């Protein structure tokens, strides 16, 4: 039979192991929660920056300062990718009569907005607007479709 002091020693050791494990788990949870909170704060800061830049872009666009608007909308999009910011990039390119760039940007907006609309209905309007804009831009851009020649056996 084991002595009473040996059993108490094992119990104390097991108790300290459980305490150490609990402290380690709590530390990990706190660290993970801290990172999550930091990520949320960073996301909120990025969103706020994107909104401010979008506002600056809209002001410049309304003042017919399309170069400044384009710069602001691109910075907004970089801070937080949004099909709406990208649509304003495309509209700025149209205003600057940069037809090819506008066409390519509008196609990208349409595709991005369609994808975003799967999770947020508000982007359906952006996708529809981009589709309409593509139709109008087709008159300004020459589209060439190159097909491979038929295979010839010799």
Backbone as CSV, one residue per row, in Angstrom:
resi,resn,N_x,N_y,N_z,CA_x,CA_y,CA_z,C_x,C_y,C_z
1,UNK,0.806,-1.158,0.000,0.000,0.000,0.000,0.866,1.245,0.000
2,UNK,0.395,2.243,-0.716,1.176,3.473,-0.809,0.914,4.325,0.418
3,UNK,1.889,5.100,0.708,1.758,5.939,1.899,0.843,7.120,1.621
4,UNK,0.282,7.643,2.667,-0.630,8.774,2.586,0.077,9.994,1.999
5,UNK,1.316,10.216,2.368,2.044,11.383,1.865,2.325,11.245,0.364
6,UNK,2.551,10.038,-0.142,2.785,9.835,-1.577,1.518,10.161,-2.367
7,UNK,0.358,9.714,-1.843,-0.907,10.006,-2.528,-1.194,11.511,-2.536
8,UNK,-0.937,12.165,-1.412,-1.148,13.608,-1.354,-0.221,14.344,-2.323
9,UNK,0.995,13.850,-2.441,1.961,14.456,-3.364,1.491,14.351,-4.809
10,UNK,0.949,13.173,-5.177,0.441,13.001,-6.537,-0.778,13.897,-6.775
11,UNK,-1.642,14.026,-5.779,-2.821,14.879,-5.915,-2.415,16.340,-6.105
12,UNK,-1.430,16.762,-5.295,-0.947,18.149,-5.441,-0.343,18.356,-6.823
13,UNK,0.422,17.393,-7.283,1.048,17.480,-8.596,-0.019,17.539,-9.692
14,UNK,-1.043,16.699,-9.590,-2.128,16.699,-10.567,-2.895,18.020,-10.520
15,UNK,-3.108,18.543,-9.324,-3.822,19.800,-9.164,-3.032,20.930,-9.831
16,UNK,-1.727,20.987,-9.590,-0.895,22.027,-10.195,-0.838,21.865,-11.713
17,UNK,-0.865,20.656,-12.191,-0.876,20.421,-13.642,-2.172,20.975,-14.244
18,UNK,-3.299,20.689,-13.571,-4.580,21.207,-14.059,-4.598,22.735,-14.019
19,UNK,-4.062,23.316,-12.963,-4.019,24.778,-12.849,-3.146,25.363,-13.961
20,UNK,-1.989,24.760,-14.194,-1.087,25.242,-15.242,-1.750,25.129,-16.614
21,UNK,-2.465,24.026,-16.834,-3.155,23.831,-18.106,-4.256,24.883,-18.276
22,UNK,-5.016,25.143,-17.227,-6.079,26.143,-17.291,-5.506,27.531,-17.585
23,UNK,-4.399,27.862,-16.923,-3.759,29.162,-17.164,-3.280,29.253,-18.616
24,UNK,-2.681,28.183,-19.115,-2.209,28.171,-20.505,-3.370,28.337,-21.481
25,UNK,-4.469,27.639,-21.243,-5.631,27.751,-22.120,-6.228,29.155,-22.085
26,UNK,-6.319,29.718,-20.894,-6.840,31.076,-20.779,-5.927,32.084,-21.476
27,UNK,-4.627,31.876,-21.366,-3.676,32.770,-22.035,-3.837,32.695,-23.542
28,UNK,-3.983,31.474,-24.063,-4.178,31.306,-25.505,-5.477,31.956,-25.954
29,UNK,-6.525,31.760,-25.184,-7.821,32.356,-25.531,-7.728,33.875,-25.513
30,UNK,-7.045,34.413,-24.513,-6.898,35.871,-24.427,-6.083,36.396,-25.594
31,UNK,-5.023,35.686,-25.945,-4.186,36.121,-27.063,-4.964,36.061,-28.367
32,UNK,-5.726,34.997,-28.570,-6.518,34.867,-29.786,-7.597,35.935,-29.822
33,UNK,-8.251,36.143,-28.699,-9.272,37.189,-28.626,-8.668,38.557,-28.864
34,UNK,-7.471,38.778,-28.370,-6.776,40.038,-28.579,-6.462,40.256,-30.049
35,UNK,-6.018,39.187,-30.715,-5.736,39.293,-32.155,-7.025,39.555,-32.920
36,UNK,-8.100,38.869,-32.547,-9.374,39.071,-33.227,-9.847,40.505,-33.044
37,UNK,-9.710,41.023,-31.832,-10.108,42.408,-31.563,-9.238,43.374,-32.364
38,UNK,-7.951,43.078,-32.447,-7.041,43.932,-33.224,-7.415,43.893,-34.707
39,UNK,-7.752,42.698,-35.222,-8.163,42.575,-36.622,-9.455,43.343,-36.880
40,UNK,-10.407,43.263,-35.948,-11.658,43.999,-36.097,-11.401,45.502,-36.084
41,UNK,-10.516,45.941,-35.225,-10.184,47.363,-35.162,-9.522,47.812,-36.457
42,UNK,-8.631,46.969,-36.983,-7.950,47.290,-38.238,-8.959,47.337,-39.386
43,UNK,-9.900,46.375,-39.419,-10.937,46.367,-40.452,-11.794,47.629,-40.360
44,UNK,-12.146,48.004,-39.148,-12.958,49.211,-38.957,-12.192,50.449,-39.409
45,UNK,-10.901,50.492,-39.109,-10.077,51.633,-39.527,-9.962,51.678,-41.053
46,UNK,-9.782,50.515,-41.680,-9.700,50.450,-43.143,-11.005,50.897,-43.778
47,UNK,-12.118,50.452,-43.193,-13.427,50.835,-43.725,-13.636,52.341,-43.587
48,UNK,-13.256,52.892,-42.454,-13.402,54.334,-42.237,-12.543,55.118,-43.233
49,UNK,-11.315,54.669,-43.430,-10.420,55.329,-44.389,-11.006,55.246,-45.798
50,UNK,-11.527,54.065,-46.161,-12.124,53.881,-47.488,-13.316,54.808,-47.678
51,UNK,-14.144,54.937,-46.652,-15.316,55.821,-46.738,-14.893,57.287,-46.910
52,UNK,-13.868,57.697,-46.156,-13.392,59.081,-46.269,-12.845,59.356,-47.668
53,UNK,-12.052,58.425,-48.185,-11.486,58.594,-49.521,-12.578,58.580,-50.592
54,UNK,-13.585,57.733,-50.402,-14.710,57.686,-51.342,-15.435,59.031,-51.348
55,UNK,-15.634,59.606,-50.168,-16.286,60.911,-50.060,-15.466,61.978,-50.788
56,UNK,-14.163,61.971,-50.576,-13.276,62.927,-51.262,-13.392,62.743,-52.776
57,UNK,-13.422,61.491,-53.214,-13.564,61.196,-54.639,-14.883,61.715,-55.201
58,UNK,-15.964,61.520,-54.454,-17.278,62.003,-54.916,-17.294,63.524,-55.014
59,UNK,-16.654,64.188,-54.053,-16.580,65.653,-54.093,-15.806,66.104,-55.330
60,UNK,-14.675,65.458,-55.591,-13.859,65.810,-56.753,-14.616,65.513,-58.051
61,UNK,-15.309,64.386,-58.090,-16.087,64.009,-59.278,-17.170,65.050,-59.546
62,UNK,-17.868,65.468,-58.490,-18.926,66.470,-58.633,-18.366,67.815,-59.105
63,UNK,-17.113,68.094,-58.771,-16.457,69.335,-59.191,-15.768,69.185,-60.553
64,UNK,-16.015,68.053,-61.224,-15.415,67.749,-62.541,-13.890,67.665,-62.497
65,UNK,-13.341,67.367,-61.334,-11.896,67.142,-61.186,-11.680,65.626,-61.237
66,UNK,-11.745,65.086,-62.448,-11.784,63.641,-62.621,-10.459,62.952,-62.317
67,UNK,-9.337,63.638,-62.521,-8.041,63.049,-62.162,-7.954,62.836,-60.649
68,UNK,-8.356,63.865,-59.890,-8.339,63.737,-58.429,-9.349,62.705,-57.957
69,UNK,-10.495,62.678,-58.599,-11.522,61.689,-58.249,-10.991,60.280,-58.469
70,UNK,-10.356,60.080,-59.612,-9.796,58.761,-59.927,-8.779,58.338,-58.878
71,UNK,-7.906,59.242,-58.492,-6.896,58.945,-57.469,-7.553,58.585,-56.141
72,UNK,-8.558,59.349,-55.740,-9.243,59.095,-54.463,-10.000,57.762,-54.498
73,UNK,-10.694,57.483,-55.599,-11.447,56.221,-55.688,-10.515,55.012,-55.698
74,UNK,-9.381,55.143,-56.357,-8.415,54.041,-56.343,-7.860,53.813,-54.936
75,UNK,-7.579,54.904,-54.234,-7.089,54.777,-52.851,-8.170,54.165,-51.959
76,UNK,-9.420,54.547,-52.174,-10.532,53.980,-51.417,-10.633,52.483,-51.666
77,UNK,-10.540,52.105,-52.929,-10.625,50.687,-53.294,-9.469,49.896,-52.690
78,UNK,-8.301,50.511,-52.654,-7.141,49.840,-52.075,-7.293,49.667,-50.562
79,UNK,-7.892,50.661,-49.906,-8.110,50.570,-48.459,-9.119,49.476,-48.133
80,UNK,-10.143,49.359,-48.983,-11.162,48.327,-48.778,-11.853,48.087,-50.115
81,UNK,-11.609,46.916,-50.675,-12.164,46.583,-51.988,-13.688,46.572,-51.930
82,UNK,-14.289,47.373,-52.797,-15.747,47.433,-52.903,-16.105,47.650,-54.367
83,UNK,-17.083,46.900,-54.865,-17.516,47.130,-56.248,-17.988,48.560,-56.488
84,UNK,-18.519,49.215,-55.470,-18.993,50.585,-55.647,-17.827,51.551,-55.870
85,UNK,-16.738,51.363,-55.145,-15.548,52.194,-55.382,-15.015,51.936,-56.788
86,UNK,-15.025,50.672,-57.157,-14.510,50.313,-58.475,-15.396,50.895,-59.585
87,UNK,-16.692,50.948,-59.354,-17.595,51.547,-60.340,-17.268,53.021,-60.535
88,UNK,-16.947,53.700,-59.442,-16.599,55.116,-59.551,-15.245,55.304,-60.245
89,UNK,-14.353,54.331,-60.102,-13.099,54.362,-60.867,-13.442,54.308,-62.351
90,UNK,-14.327,53.391,-62.721,-14.727,53.249,-64.123,-15.389,54.528,-64.634
91,UNK,-16.272,55.117,-63.844,-16.938,56.361,-64.260,-15.936,57.502,-64.426
92,UNK,-14.932,57.539,-63.574,-13.890,58.562,-63.704,-13.114,58.361,-64.997
93,UNK,-12.829,57.120,-65.328,-12.113,56.825,-66.578,-12.959,57.211,-67.785
94,UNK,-14.267,56.998,-67.722,-15.159,57.427,-68.803,-15.109,58.944,-68.937
95,UNK,-15.190,59.638,-67.815,-15.161,61.105,-67.841,-13.851,61.623,-68.423
96,UNK,-12.788,60.872,-68.214,-11.477,61.251,-68.765,-11.291,60.762,-70.205
97,UNK,-12.324,60.110,-70.726,-12.320,59.555,-72.081,-11.194,58.557,-72.305
98,UNK,-10.914,57.816,-71.272,-9.937,56.720,-71.370,-10.745,55.450,-71.597
99,UNK,-11.228,55.300,-72.816,-12.237,54.306,-73.161,-11.820,52.868,-72.894
100,UNK,-10.634,52.500,-73.309,-10.200,51.108,-73.137,-10.059,50.774,-71.655
101,UNK,-9.425,51.670,-70.910,-9.287,51.451,-69.467,-10.665,51.386,-68.807
102,UNK,-11.564,52.260,-69.241,-12.918,52.281,-68.676,-13.643,50.978,-68.968
103,UNK,-13.512,50.494,-70.181,-14.169,49.236,-70.564,-13.654,48.080,-69.710
104,UNK,-12.334,47.982,-69.603,-11.735,46.888,-68.813,-12.133,46.989,-67.346
105,UNK,-12.127,48.191,-66.806,-12.502,48.394,-65.403,-13.975,48.045,-65.188
106,UNK,-14.809,48.418,-66.136,-16.241,48.147,-66.011,-16.529,46.648,-66.081
107,UNK,-15.814,45.948,-66.927,-15.973,44.477,-66.955,-15.587,43.876,-65.618
108,UNK,-14.497,44.366,-65.044,-14.057,43.869,-63.731,-15.096,44.207,-62.654
109,UNK,-15.679,45.405,-62.723,-16.718,45.806,-61.770,-17.907,44.862,-61.875
110,UNK,-18.343,44.619,-63.098,-19.504,43.737,-63.303,-19.268,42.375,-62.667
111,UNK,-18.097,41.793,-62.951,-17.787,40.464,-62.414,-17.679,40.480,-60.890
112,UNK,-17.015,41.493,-60.358,-16.849,41.608,-58.904,-18.198,41.838,-58.215
113,UNK,-19.025,42.681,-58.810,-20.337,42.975,-58.219,-21.241,41.746,-58.257
114,UNK,-21.186,40.996,-59.340,-21.980,39.754,-59.411,-21.575,38.795,-58.297
115,UNK,-20.281,38.676,-58.079,-19.784,37.787,-57.019,-20.202,38.303,-55.643
116,UNK,-20.060,39.603,-55.435,-20.419,40.196,-54.137,-21.923,40.115,-53.883
117,UNK,-22.716,40.148,-54.957,-24.172,40.104,-54.815,-24.653,38.754,-54.275
118,UNK,-23.813,37.757,-54.345,-24.186,36.451,-53.792,-24.345,36.514,-52.280
119,UNK,-23.646,37.454,-51.648,-23.729,37.585,-50.192,-24.351,38.909,-49.751
120,UNK,-24.441,39.882,-50.658,-25.027,41.184,-50.312,-25.830,41.700,-51.510
121,UNK,-27.134,41.712,-51.378,-28.025,42.110,-52.478,-27.750,43.508,-53.017
122,UNK,-27.191,44.379,-52.186,-26.981,45.766,-52.616,-26.074,45.862,-53.841
123,UNK,-25.289,44.842,-54.108,-24.374,44.897,-55.249,-25.035,44.480,-56.559
124,UNK,-26.281,43.996,-56.516,-27.005,43.687,-57.755,-27.165,44.936,-58.610
125,UNK,-27.478,46.055,-57.973,-27.645,47.319,-58.691,-26.333,47.726,-59.369
126,UNK,-25.223,47.532,-58.670,-23.913,47.877,-59.238,-23.611,47.003,-60.450
127,UNK,-23.926,45.708,-60.350,-23.696,44.791,-61.475,-24.545,45.188,-62.678
128,UNK,-25.805,45.558,-62.441,-26.689,45.983,-63.531,-26.188,47.280,-64.167
129,UNK,-25.757,48.204,-63.321,-25.233,49.475,-63.832,-23.977,49.243,-64.673
130,UNK,-23.136,48.337,-64.231,-21.922,48.026,-64.991,-22.275,47.397,-66.335
131,UNK,-23.269,46.544,-66.352,-23.697,45.912,-67.613,-24.207,46.965,-68.593
132,UNK,-24.987,47.910,-68.110,-25.493,48.999,-68.953,-24.340,49.858,-69.463
133,UNK,-23.409,50.135,-68.588,-22.260,50.953,-68.972,-21.401,50.241,-70.021
134,UNK,-21.260,48.929,-69.886,-20.499,48.167,-70.887,-21.141,48.280,-72.262
135,UNK,-22.449,48.248,-72.303,-23.160,48.374,-73.578,-22.855,49.728,-74.210
136,UNK,-22.897,50.782,-73.403,-22.590,52.121,-73.917,-21.136,52.243,-74.337
137,UNK,-20.234,51.639,-73.559,-18.803,51.722,-73.884,-18.446,50.946,-75.141
138,UNK,-19.233,49.963,-75.481,-18.958,49.169,-76.687,-18.934,50.040,-77.934
139,UNK,-19.644,51.151,-77.907,-19.641,52.078,-79.038,-18.331,52.861,-79.122
140,UNK,-17.603,52.933,-78.036,-16.357,53.704,-77.999,-15.111,52.843,-78.156
141,UNK,-15.265,51.541,-77.993,-14.112,50.643,-77.990,-14.279,49.627,-79.116
142,UNK,-13.236,49.478,-79.887,-13.255,48.458,-80.937,-12.849,47.126,-80.320
143,UNK,-13.745,46.177,-80.394,-13.460,44.854,-79.851,-13.138,43.920,-81.007
144,UNK,-12.027,43.248,-80.894,-11.591,42.323,-81.923,-11.510,40.943,-81.304
145,UNK,-12.114,39.997,-81.969,-12.075,38.621,-81.486,-11.219,37.819,-82.448
146,UNK,-10.166,37.229,-81.940,-9.247,36.461,-82.765,-9.485,34.988,-82.490
147,UNK,-9.763,34.254,-83.546,-9.998,32.827,-83.424,-8.848,32.081,-84.108
148,UNK,-8.466,30.950,-83.575,-7.390,30.198,-84.220,-7.863,29.654,-85.566
149,UNK,-6.941,29.598,-86.504,-7.274,29.060,-87.834,-7.567,27.579,-87.696
150,UNK,-8.376,27.087,-88.601,-8.691,25.664,-88.593,-7.423,24.866,-88.855
151,UNK,-7.332,23.747,-88.225,-6.150,22.898,-88.401,-6.125,22.365,-89.828
152,UNK,-4.958,22.397,-90.418,-4.790,21.942,-91.801,-3.855,20.741,-91.776
153,UNK,-4.296,19.636,-92.351,-3.428,18.457,-92.482,-2.685,18.552,-93.796
154,UNK,-1.396,18.320,-93.750,-0.594,18.369,-94.965,-0.096,17.001,-95.290
